[in-house]
Short mmCIF file of C-alpha atoms in Angstrom, two decimals:
data_model
loop_
_atom_site.label_atom_id
_atom_site.label_comp_id
_atom_site.label_asym_id
_atom_site.label_seq_id
_atom_site.Cartn_x
_atom_site.Cartn_y
_atom_site.Cartn_z
CA MET T 8 -17.42 -17.85 35.81
CA THR T 9 -20.07 -20.51 36.33
CA LYS T 10 -23.71 -20.90 35.49
CA ILE T 11 -26.45 -23.18 36.78
CA LEU T 12 -27.73 -25.75 34.32
CA LYS T 13 -31.19 -26.94 35.36
CA VAL T 14 -32.09 -30.50 34.42
CA GLY T 15 -35.69 -31.64 33.93
CA ARG T 16 -37.02 -34.78 35.62
CA ASN T 17 -37.38 -36.63 32.31
CA ASP T 18 -34.12 -35.39 30.77
CA PRO T 19 -31.16 -37.77 30.38
CA CYS T 20 -29.11 -37.81 33.58
CA PRO T 21 -25.92 -35.69 33.24
CA CYS T 22 -23.90 -38.43 34.94
CA GLY T 23 -24.03 -40.42 31.70
CA SER T 24 -25.81 -43.49 33.05
CA GLY T 25 -28.34 -43.45 30.20
CA LEU T 26 -31.26 -43.26 32.65
CA LYS T 27 -33.66 -40.41 33.11
CA PHE T 28 -32.63 -37.86 35.73
CA LYS T 29 -35.58 -38.79 38.00
CA MET T 30 -34.52 -42.46 37.98
CA CYS T 31 -30.87 -41.74 38.73
CA CYS T 32 -29.36 -38.69 40.46
CA LEU T 33 -32.46 -36.64 41.25
CA GLY T 34 -32.09 -37.42 44.97
CA LYS T 35 -28.48 -36.28 45.00
CA TYR T 36 -28.71 -32.96 43.11
CA THR T 37 -31.41 -30.44 42.30
CA ALA T 38 -29.19 -28.66 39.76
CA ILE T 39 -25.90 -29.28 38.03
CA LEU T 40 -23.07 -26.70 38.03
CA VAL T 41 -21.38 -26.34 34.65
CA GLU T 42 -18.18 -24.35 34.11
CA GLU T 43 -18.56 -21.79 31.34
CA VAL T 44 -15.40 -21.25 29.34
CA SER T 45 -15.16 -17.58 28.46
CA ARG T 46 -11.59 -17.55 27.12
CA ARG T 47 -10.88 -16.93 23.39
CA PRO T 48 -9.26 -19.83 21.51
CA PRO T 49 -5.49 -19.52 21.10
CA GLN T 50 -4.34 -17.29 18.22
CA ALA T 51 -2.73 -20.25 16.45
CA VAL T 52 -6.08 -22.08 16.40
CA LEU T 53 -7.87 -19.03 14.97
CA LEU T 54 -5.22 -18.60 12.26
CA LYS T 55 -5.42 -22.29 11.30
CA ALA T 56 -9.23 -22.15 11.09
CA ALA T 57 -9.08 -19.01 8.94
CA LYS T 58 -6.53 -20.62 6.62
CA GLN T 59 -8.67 -23.77 6.24
CA PHE T 60 -11.76 -21.65 5.51
CA GLN T 61 -9.91 -19.62 2.85
CA GLU T 62 -8.56 -22.80 1.25
CA ARG T 63 -12.06 -24.27 1.13
CA GLN T 64 -13.37 -21.10 -0.51
CA ARG T 65 -10.53 -21.20 -3.03
CA LYS T 66 -11.33 -24.79 -3.98
CA GLU T 67 -15.02 -24.04 -4.36
CA HIS T 68 -14.19 -21.03 -6.55
CA GLU T 69 -11.86 -23.10 -8.74
CA TYR T 70 -14.44 -25.87 -9.00
CA LYS T 71 -17.15 -23.47 -10.18
CA LYS T 72 -14.76 -21.79 -12.59
CA ARG T 73 -13.89 -25.12 -14.17
CA PHE T 74 -17.22 -26.98 -13.95
CA GLY T 75 -19.88 -24.29 -13.55
CA GLN T 76 -22.51 -23.48 -10.93
CA VAL T 77 -23.30 -27.10 -10.13
CA GLN T 78 -23.05 -29.18 -6.99
CA PRO T 79 -19.80 -31.08 -6.46
CA GLN T 80 -20.21 -34.85 -6.34
CA ILE T 81 -21.23 -36.25 -2.97
CA SER T 82 -19.59 -39.59 -2.29
CA MET T 83 -17.75 -41.59 0.36
CA PRO T 84 -15.95 -44.93 0.68
CA ALA T 85 -17.87 -47.52 2.70
CA PHE T 86 -17.54 -51.29 3.21
CA GLY T 87 -14.79 -51.53 0.63
CA LYS T 88 -16.97 -49.84 -2.00
CA ARG T 89 -17.71 -46.28 -3.12
CA MET T 90 -21.11 -44.76 -2.35
CA VAL T 91 -22.29 -41.96 -4.66
CA ALA T 92 -25.35 -39.76 -4.11
CA VAL T 93 -27.32 -38.51 -7.11
CA LYS T 94 -30.24 -36.29 -6.11
CA ASN T 95 -32.02 -38.37 -3.42
CA ARG T 96 -30.59 -41.75 -4.48
CA ILE T 97 -27.43 -43.54 -3.37
CA TYR T 98 -25.47 -45.96 -5.56
CA GLN T 99 -22.68 -48.32 -4.51
CA GLY T 100 -19.97 -49.84 -6.69
CA ASP T 101 -16.28 -50.51 -7.34
CA TRP T 102 -15.48 -47.00 -8.57
CA LYS T 103 -11.99 -45.60 -7.97
CA VAL T 104 -12.49 -42.34 -9.86
CA PHE T 105 -15.52 -40.36 -10.96
CA THR T 106 -15.22 -41.44 -14.59
CA ASP T 107 -15.55 -45.04 -13.39
CA PHE T 108 -18.95 -44.08 -12.01
CA LEU T 109 -19.92 -42.30 -15.24
CA ARG T 110 -19.01 -45.46 -17.16
CA ASP T 111 -21.80 -47.32 -15.32
CA TYR T 112 -24.17 -44.41 -14.74
CA VAL T 113 -25.86 -44.42 -18.17
CA GLY T 114 -26.73 -48.09 -17.71
CA ILE T 115 -28.24 -47.26 -14.33
CA VAL T 116 -30.48 -44.57 -15.84
CA PHE T 117 -31.41 -46.47 -19.01
CA GLY T 118 -31.97 -49.77 -17.18
CA ASN T 119 -30.33 -53.20 -17.32
CA ASP T 120 -32.91 -54.69 -19.67
CA TRP T 121 -32.35 -51.95 -22.24
CA TRP T 122 -28.59 -52.25 -21.93
CA LYS T 123 -28.60 -56.04 -22.29
CA GLY T 124 -30.90 -55.78 -25.29
CA GLU T 125 -28.49 -53.41 -27.02
CA GLY T 126 -25.52 -55.62 -26.15
CA ALA T 127 -27.14 -58.58 -27.89
CA LYS T 128 -27.20 -56.71 -31.22
CA PRO T 129 -24.31 -56.54 -33.74
CA LEU T 130 -22.16 -53.50 -32.95
CA ALA T 131 -23.20 -51.60 -36.08
CA GLU T 132 -26.91 -51.92 -35.17
CA ARG T 133 -26.61 -50.77 -31.58
CA HIS T 134 -27.64 -47.45 -30.10
CA PRO T 135 -24.87 -44.81 -30.57
CA VAL T 136 -24.26 -44.65 -26.80
CA THR T 137 -23.53 -48.38 -26.53
CA GLN T 138 -21.31 -48.20 -29.61
CA TRP T 139 -19.28 -45.40 -28.04
CA LEU T 140 -18.80 -47.26 -24.77
CA THR T 141 -17.85 -50.53 -26.47
CA GLN T 142 -15.29 -48.82 -28.70
CA GLY T 143 -13.97 -46.65 -25.89
CA MET T 144 -13.51 -49.48 -23.38
CA ALA T 145 -11.77 -51.66 -25.98
CA TYR T 146 -9.38 -48.77 -26.63
CA LEU T 147 -8.72 -48.18 -22.90
CA LYS T 148 -8.15 -51.88 -22.15
CA ALA T 149 -5.40 -51.87 -24.76
CA GLN T 150 -3.48 -49.20 -22.79
CA PRO T 151 -0.88 -50.11 -20.12
CA LYS T 152 -1.95 -49.94 -16.50
CA GLN T 153 -0.69 -47.16 -14.22
CA PRO T 154 0.78 -47.98 -10.77
CA ASP T 155 -2.64 -47.32 -9.19
CA GLY T 156 -4.33 -49.74 -11.60
CA SER T 157 -5.98 -47.07 -13.76
CA ARG T 158 -5.43 -46.61 -17.49
CA VAL T 159 -4.62 -43.21 -18.96
CA ALA T 160 -4.68 -42.42 -22.68
CA PRO T 161 -5.36 -39.56 -25.10
CA LEU T 162 -9.08 -39.18 -25.70
CA ILE T 163 -10.52 -40.68 -28.84
CA GLY T 164 -13.87 -39.57 -30.22
CA ALA T 165 -15.84 -42.55 -28.89
CA LEU T 166 -14.63 -42.06 -25.30
CA ALA T 167 -15.21 -38.31 -25.42
CA ALA T 168 -18.71 -38.74 -26.86
CA TYR T 169 -19.73 -41.26 -24.20
CA THR T 170 -18.16 -39.51 -21.20
CA CYS T 171 -19.50 -36.07 -22.15
CA PHE T 172 -22.96 -37.56 -22.65
CA ALA T 173 -22.83 -39.39 -19.30
CA TYR T 174 -21.68 -36.24 -17.47
CA ASP T 175 -24.41 -34.05 -19.01
CA LEU T 176 -26.94 -36.72 -18.00
CA TYR T 177 -25.54 -36.67 -14.45
CA ILE T 178 -25.59 -32.84 -14.28
CA VAL T 179 -29.25 -32.69 -15.27
CA ASP T 180 -30.19 -35.56 -12.95
CA ASN T 181 -28.28 -34.21 -9.94
CA ASN T 182 -28.98 -30.48 -10.35
CA GLY T 183 -32.30 -30.33 -12.18
CA GLU T 184 -35.09 -32.74 -13.05
CA LEU T 185 -34.30 -35.62 -15.41
CA ASP T 186 -37.59 -35.89 -17.26
CA ASP T 187 -38.88 -39.40 -18.06
CA VAL T 188 -39.96 -38.22 -21.51
CA LEU T 189 -36.43 -37.00 -22.27
CA VAL T 190 -34.93 -40.30 -21.08
CA LYS T 191 -37.31 -42.21 -23.34
CA ARG T 192 -36.25 -40.08 -26.31
CA LEU T 193 -32.57 -40.56 -25.47
CA LYS T 194 -33.05 -44.34 -25.48
CA ASN T 195 -34.69 -44.25 -28.90
CA PRO T 196 -32.06 -44.20 -31.71
CA GLU T 197 -34.39 -42.24 -34.01
CA HIS T 198 -34.84 -39.46 -31.46
CA PHE T 199 -31.44 -39.62 -29.80
CA GLN T 200 -29.70 -36.83 -31.73
CA GLY T 201 -32.26 -34.14 -30.95
CA ALA T 202 -32.67 -35.31 -27.35
CA ARG T 203 -28.89 -35.35 -26.87
CA HIS T 204 -28.58 -31.72 -27.94
CA GLU T 205 -31.50 -30.78 -25.70
CA LEU T 206 -29.64 -32.47 -22.83
CA PHE T 207 -26.54 -30.37 -23.64
CA ALA T 208 -28.64 -27.18 -23.64
CA GLU T 209 -30.19 -28.02 -20.27
CA ALA T 210 -26.86 -28.99 -18.69
CA THR T 211 -25.37 -25.73 -20.00
CA CYS T 212 -28.12 -23.65 -18.39
CA LEU T 213 -27.63 -25.45 -15.08
CA ARG T 214 -23.88 -24.81 -15.27
CA ALA T 215 -24.71 -21.14 -15.84
CA GLY T 216 -26.62 -20.95 -12.57
CA CYS T 217 -30.17 -21.25 -13.93
CA ARG T 218 -33.27 -23.05 -12.76
CA VAL T 219 -34.88 -25.13 -15.47
CA GLN T 220 -38.61 -25.69 -15.90
CA ARG T 221 -39.50 -28.24 -18.55
CA GLU T 222 -42.60 -27.78 -20.68
CA ASN T 223 -45.48 -30.25 -20.76
CA GLU T 224 -44.66 -32.45 -23.75
CA LYS T 225 -48.16 -33.98 -23.60
CA ASP T 226 -49.81 -30.62 -24.24
CA GLY T 227 -50.61 -30.78 -27.93
CA GLY T 228 -52.78 -27.67 -27.91
CA SER T 229 -49.90 -25.31 -28.67
CA ARG T 230 -46.27 -25.35 -29.75
CA HIS T 231 -43.81 -24.48 -27.02
CA ALA T 232 -40.08 -24.38 -26.44
CA GLU T 233 -38.15 -27.24 -24.85
CA PHE T 234 -37.96 -25.50 -21.47
CA THR T 235 -37.88 -22.18 -19.63
CA VAL T 236 -34.85 -21.07 -17.64
CA ASN T 237 -34.58 -18.56 -14.82
CA HIS T 238 -31.09 -17.09 -14.43
CA ILE T 239 -30.92 -16.97 -10.62
CA ALA T 240 -28.42 -14.10 -10.28
CA THR T 241 -30.46 -11.70 -12.44
CA GLY T 242 -33.96 -13.19 -12.36
CA GLN T 243 -34.05 -13.13 -16.19
CA LEU T 244 -36.36 -15.65 -17.87
CA PHE T 245 -35.62 -17.23 -21.26
CA SER T 246 -37.49 -19.66 -23.48
CA VAL T 247 -34.95 -22.20 -24.73
CA GLU T 248 -35.22 -24.08 -28.01
CA ALA T 249 -32.65 -26.74 -29.01
CA LYS T 250 -32.10 -27.68 -32.66
CA SER T 251 -29.66 -30.19 -34.18
CA LYS T 252 -28.83 -30.59 -37.86
CA HIS T 253 -29.55 -34.13 -39.09
CA ARG T 254 -27.05 -35.58 -41.55
CA ALA T 255 -27.11 -38.91 -43.36
CA GLY T 256 -24.78 -41.60 -42.11
CA VAL T 257 -24.06 -40.23 -38.62
CA LEU T 258 -25.70 -40.54 -35.19
CA GLY T 259 -27.89 -43.41 -36.32
CA ARG T 260 -29.26 -41.68 -39.43
CA PRO T 261 -29.56 -43.92 -42.51
CA GLY T 262 -27.65 -43.27 -45.71
CA LYS T 263 -24.10 -42.31 -46.61
CA ALA T 264 -22.37 -39.25 -45.21
CA ALA T 265 -22.04 -36.43 -47.75
CA GLU T 266 -18.57 -35.46 -48.91
CA LYS T 267 -19.59 -31.80 -48.77
CA PRO T 268 -22.19 -31.22 -46.03
CA ASP T 269 -24.59 -28.35 -46.52
CA LEU T 270 -24.38 -25.26 -44.33
CA ARG T 271 -28.07 -24.36 -44.41
CA PHE T 272 -29.51 -23.83 -40.93
CA GLY T 273 -32.20 -21.22 -41.60
CA GLU T 274 -35.03 -23.76 -41.46
CA LEU T 275 -34.02 -24.82 -37.94
CA ILE T 276 -33.80 -21.21 -36.76
CA ASN T 277 -37.17 -20.35 -38.29
CA ASP T 278 -38.78 -23.40 -36.71
CA ALA T 279 -37.52 -22.28 -33.29
CA VAL T 280 -38.79 -18.73 -33.81
CA ALA T 281 -42.21 -20.02 -34.93
CA LYS T 282 -42.87 -21.36 -31.42
CA ASN T 283 -43.90 -17.80 -30.42
CA CYS T 284 -42.40 -18.22 -26.94
CA PRO T 285 -43.53 -16.13 -23.94
CA HIS T 286 -39.98 -15.08 -22.94
CA PRO T 287 -36.91 -13.84 -24.84
CA LEU T 288 -35.84 -16.68 -27.12
CA MET T 289 -32.51 -18.46 -26.79
CA ILE T 290 -31.66 -20.98 -29.51
CA PHE T 291 -29.07 -23.74 -29.04
CA LEU T 292 -28.08 -24.83 -32.54
CA ASP T 293 -25.92 -27.94 -33.12
CA THR T 294 -24.33 -27.66 -36.58
CA ASN T 295 -23.17 -31.33 -36.55
CA LEU T 296 -20.20 -30.95 -38.91
CA PRO T 297 -16.93 -32.82 -39.36
CA PHE T 298 -14.05 -30.82 -37.92
CA LYS T 299 -12.64 -29.49 -41.22
CA TRP T 300 -16.04 -28.14 -42.29
CA ALA T 301 -16.69 -26.66 -38.85
CA GLU T 302 -13.38 -24.81 -39.20
CA ARG T 303 -14.76 -23.04 -42.26
CA LEU T 304 -18.09 -22.12 -40.69
CA TYR T 305 -16.67 -21.05 -37.32
CA SER T 306 -13.51 -19.33 -38.58
CA ARG T 307 -13.42 -15.68 -37.57
CA VAL T 308 -11.33 -12.60 -37.21
CA TYR T 309 -11.50 -9.92 -34.54
CA GLY T 310 -12.56 -6.38 -35.36
CA PRO T 311 -13.53 -3.23 -33.44
CA THR T 312 -17.11 -2.29 -32.58
CA PRO T 313 -18.27 1.34 -32.96
CA SER T 314 -17.18 1.84 -29.34
CA GLY T 315 -13.70 0.54 -30.13
CA VAL T 316 -14.04 -2.80 -28.35
CA MET T 317 -12.60 -5.79 -30.23
CA GLN T 318 -15.06 -8.60 -30.87
CA PRO T 319 -15.16 -11.74 -33.05
CA ILE T 320 -16.58 -11.24 -36.54
CA PRO T 321 -18.50 -14.21 -38.00
CA SER T 322 -17.21 -15.99 -41.08
CA ARG T 323 -18.80 -15.14 -44.43
CA ALA T 324 -20.78 -18.40 -44.35
CA MET T 325 -22.14 -17.74 -40.88
CA GLN T 326 -22.90 -14.09 -41.65
CA THR T 327 -24.90 -15.20 -44.68
CA ILE T 328 -27.06 -17.41 -42.45
CA LEU T 329 -27.65 -14.59 -39.96
CA ASP T 330 -28.43 -12.01 -42.66
CA ARG T 331 -30.94 -14.32 -44.33
CA THR T 332 -32.66 -14.98 -40.99
CA LYS T 333 -32.93 -11.27 -40.29
CA LYS T 334 -34.30 -10.56 -43.77
CA GLU T 335 -36.98 -13.24 -43.35
CA HIS T 336 -38.16 -11.55 -40.14
CA ASN T 337 -38.67 -8.01 -41.43
CA GLY T 338 -35.14 -6.84 -40.73
CA VAL T 339 -35.25 -7.78 -37.03
CA ASP T 340 -33.15 -10.44 -35.29
CA PRO T 341 -35.88 -12.68 -33.77
CA TYR T 342 -33.81 -14.01 -30.84
CA SER T 343 -31.93 -12.92 -27.73
CA MET T 344 -29.01 -15.22 -28.51
CA ILE T 345 -28.10 -18.17 -30.72
CA VAL T 346 -25.54 -20.56 -29.24
CA LEU T 347 -23.98 -22.37 -32.21
CA SER T 348 -21.91 -25.37 -31.20
CA ASN T 349 -20.15 -28.26 -32.88
CA HIS T 350 -19.04 -31.35 -30.94
CA PRO T 351 -17.68 -33.70 -33.64
CA HIS T 352 -16.81 -36.67 -31.39
CA HIS T 353 -18.85 -39.08 -33.53
CA TYR T 354 -16.89 -38.23 -36.68
CA ALA T 355 -13.67 -39.61 -35.15
CA THR T 356 -14.70 -42.48 -32.88
CA ASP T 357 -11.41 -44.35 -33.34
CA ASP T 358 -9.17 -41.29 -33.74
CA LEU T 359 -8.11 -38.47 -31.42
CA ASP T 360 -11.10 -36.42 -30.36
CA PRO T 361 -11.43 -33.41 -32.69
CA GLN T 362 -11.60 -29.86 -31.40
CA LYS T 363 -14.99 -28.44 -30.46
CA HIS T 364 -16.34 -25.12 -31.74
CA LEU T 365 -18.58 -22.53 -30.12
CA PHE T 366 -19.91 -19.20 -31.33
CA SER T 367 -22.72 -17.22 -29.70
CA VAL T 368 -24.59 -14.60 -31.70
CA LEU T 369 -26.41 -11.60 -30.26
CA PRO T 370 -28.93 -9.40 -32.10
CA GLU T 371 -27.68 -6.29 -33.87
CA VAL T 372 -29.43 -4.29 -31.17
CA PRO T 373 -27.94 -5.72 -27.93
CA PRO T 374 -30.59 -6.93 -25.45
CA ALA T 375 -30.78 -5.66 -21.89
CA ASN T 376 -30.02 -9.06 -20.30
CA LEU T 377 -26.32 -9.26 -21.26
CA ASP T 378 -25.11 -10.56 -17.88
CA ALA T 379 -27.37 -13.61 -18.07
CA LEU T 380 -26.51 -14.24 -21.72
CA TRP T 381 -22.79 -13.98 -21.03
CA SER T 382 -23.13 -16.51 -18.17
CA ILE T 383 -24.82 -19.00 -20.50
CA HIS T 384 -22.25 -18.47 -23.25
CA LYS T 385 -19.41 -19.12 -20.79
CA ALA T 386 -21.19 -22.21 -19.47
CA ALA T 387 -21.49 -23.59 -23.03
CA GLY T 388 -17.70 -23.36 -23.23
CA LEU T 389 -17.38 -25.62 -20.16
CA TYR T 390 -18.77 -28.58 -22.10
CA GLY T 391 -16.23 -31.41 -21.86
CA ASN T 392 -14.79 -30.29 -18.50
CA ILE T 393 -15.37 -33.37 -16.32
CA PRO T 394 -14.04 -33.96 -12.78
CA ALA T 395 -11.54 -36.80 -12.67
CA LYS T 396 -11.85 -37.45 -8.92
CA PHE T 397 -14.79 -37.70 -6.55
CA ALA T 398 -14.03 -35.32 -3.70
CA LEU T 399 -13.79 -31.56 -3.84
CA ASP T 400 -11.12 -31.81 -1.14
CA ASP T 401 -8.77 -33.64 -3.54
CA ALA T 402 -7.88 -31.24 -6.33
CA ASP T 403 -8.08 -32.68 -9.83
CA PRO T 404 -4.74 -32.95 -11.63
CA PRO T 405 -4.31 -30.60 -14.58
CA ILE T 406 -5.62 -32.13 -17.82
CA PRO T 407 -2.99 -31.96 -20.58
CA VAL T 408 -4.24 -30.26 -23.72
CA ILE T 409 -2.95 -31.03 -27.21
CA PRO T 410 -1.69 -27.67 -28.56
CA ARG T 411 -3.99 -26.31 -31.24
CA ARG T 412 -4.65 -22.93 -32.79
CA PRO T 413 -6.58 -20.87 -30.19
CA LYS T 414 -10.33 -20.59 -30.69
CA PHE T 415 -12.93 -18.32 -29.17
CA ALA T 416 -14.62 -19.92 -26.16
CA THR T 417 -13.66 -23.53 -26.88
CA THR T 418 -12.50 -26.27 -24.52
CA SER T 419 -10.50 -29.35 -25.39
CA SER T 420 -9.67 -32.08 -22.89
CA SER T 421 -7.34 -34.71 -24.28
CA THR T 422 -6.95 -37.44 -21.69
CA ALA T 423 -9.22 -40.13 -20.30
CA ARG T 424 -9.01 -41.88 -16.93
CA MET T 425 -10.94 -45.03 -16.07
#
């Protein structure tokens, strides 16, 4: 079967000369005959295409399961370098793996002048982020090289703290809007701890498949939450408040670390509730405890609900906090969910990275938006899952995990590659 393809006078000539049709073959032809192929592709070609499509879907599913509802990295080798796209910007460097890029990415965001200024200070006086990188790189450089030139070693606290921070920064920058006000707070040692936990909360919501709308920090007329999230799959809106427990002697705070840290968090919860937010309130609460104390607070057993379903029961210490909060608010739980987390990297900067803890609390009367809340809880458990390679087409190798007693919704990655 054939069809007639009509060519306009000013169209490129079909003969391939590069000239317009009127300047080339117009005198020879008034129309061009083009053979129309109506045959189906061979069965083998169709089967191969279907297999490739299914494999691509499988990889995308595995990527989202491991790293959340975020865009895979976009990068390509070019001119002997690696080009990496972040939002609408492209960076070029000598990066063999994705963690190589993350190593330099914080400096890109914070700026060379800031980074050089921190590097000129004694190590103990530097910003926590620069301390982590300095300690982590010194540790990695002491490890033997692999055949491909990389260095692989069990994660220590400093490396985990830096890499997790850099990846959360990348997630927010590449999938949301990295606010200049937040970056300024992150660069300030006095504000870093609170801003870091806010960054974790925002990255978690993005991993859960939410859109994030930051509040106007310059609006001093009313108190408002850090940001509002819209869970795309359900359309549910939440006001999100992030709180982190300050403790002497850690994360740039002056003083000496207490031998027995207090477990009082009611003031932080009440401060979040006092914002009088327009949407159901979700509180991200960083307990900031050394591992052994976090074990006590987060320890739990499993017991049946009235319907017979087994669920985790909070420890006595945590239940005391929740009961006191409820009592102070006329017997009503004043939140849709509290996401309590503990990431104790900074308590073991030179030792193996301690285990993380996570426990999400729902009101006694379950809210109607359970699907959205469950998505955010699961996303909080993905903290610390970081792609080792650049391309989605190259599957990441399994990350060995140091065997530990199982915990509810925790993740523990134990190797570093740079």
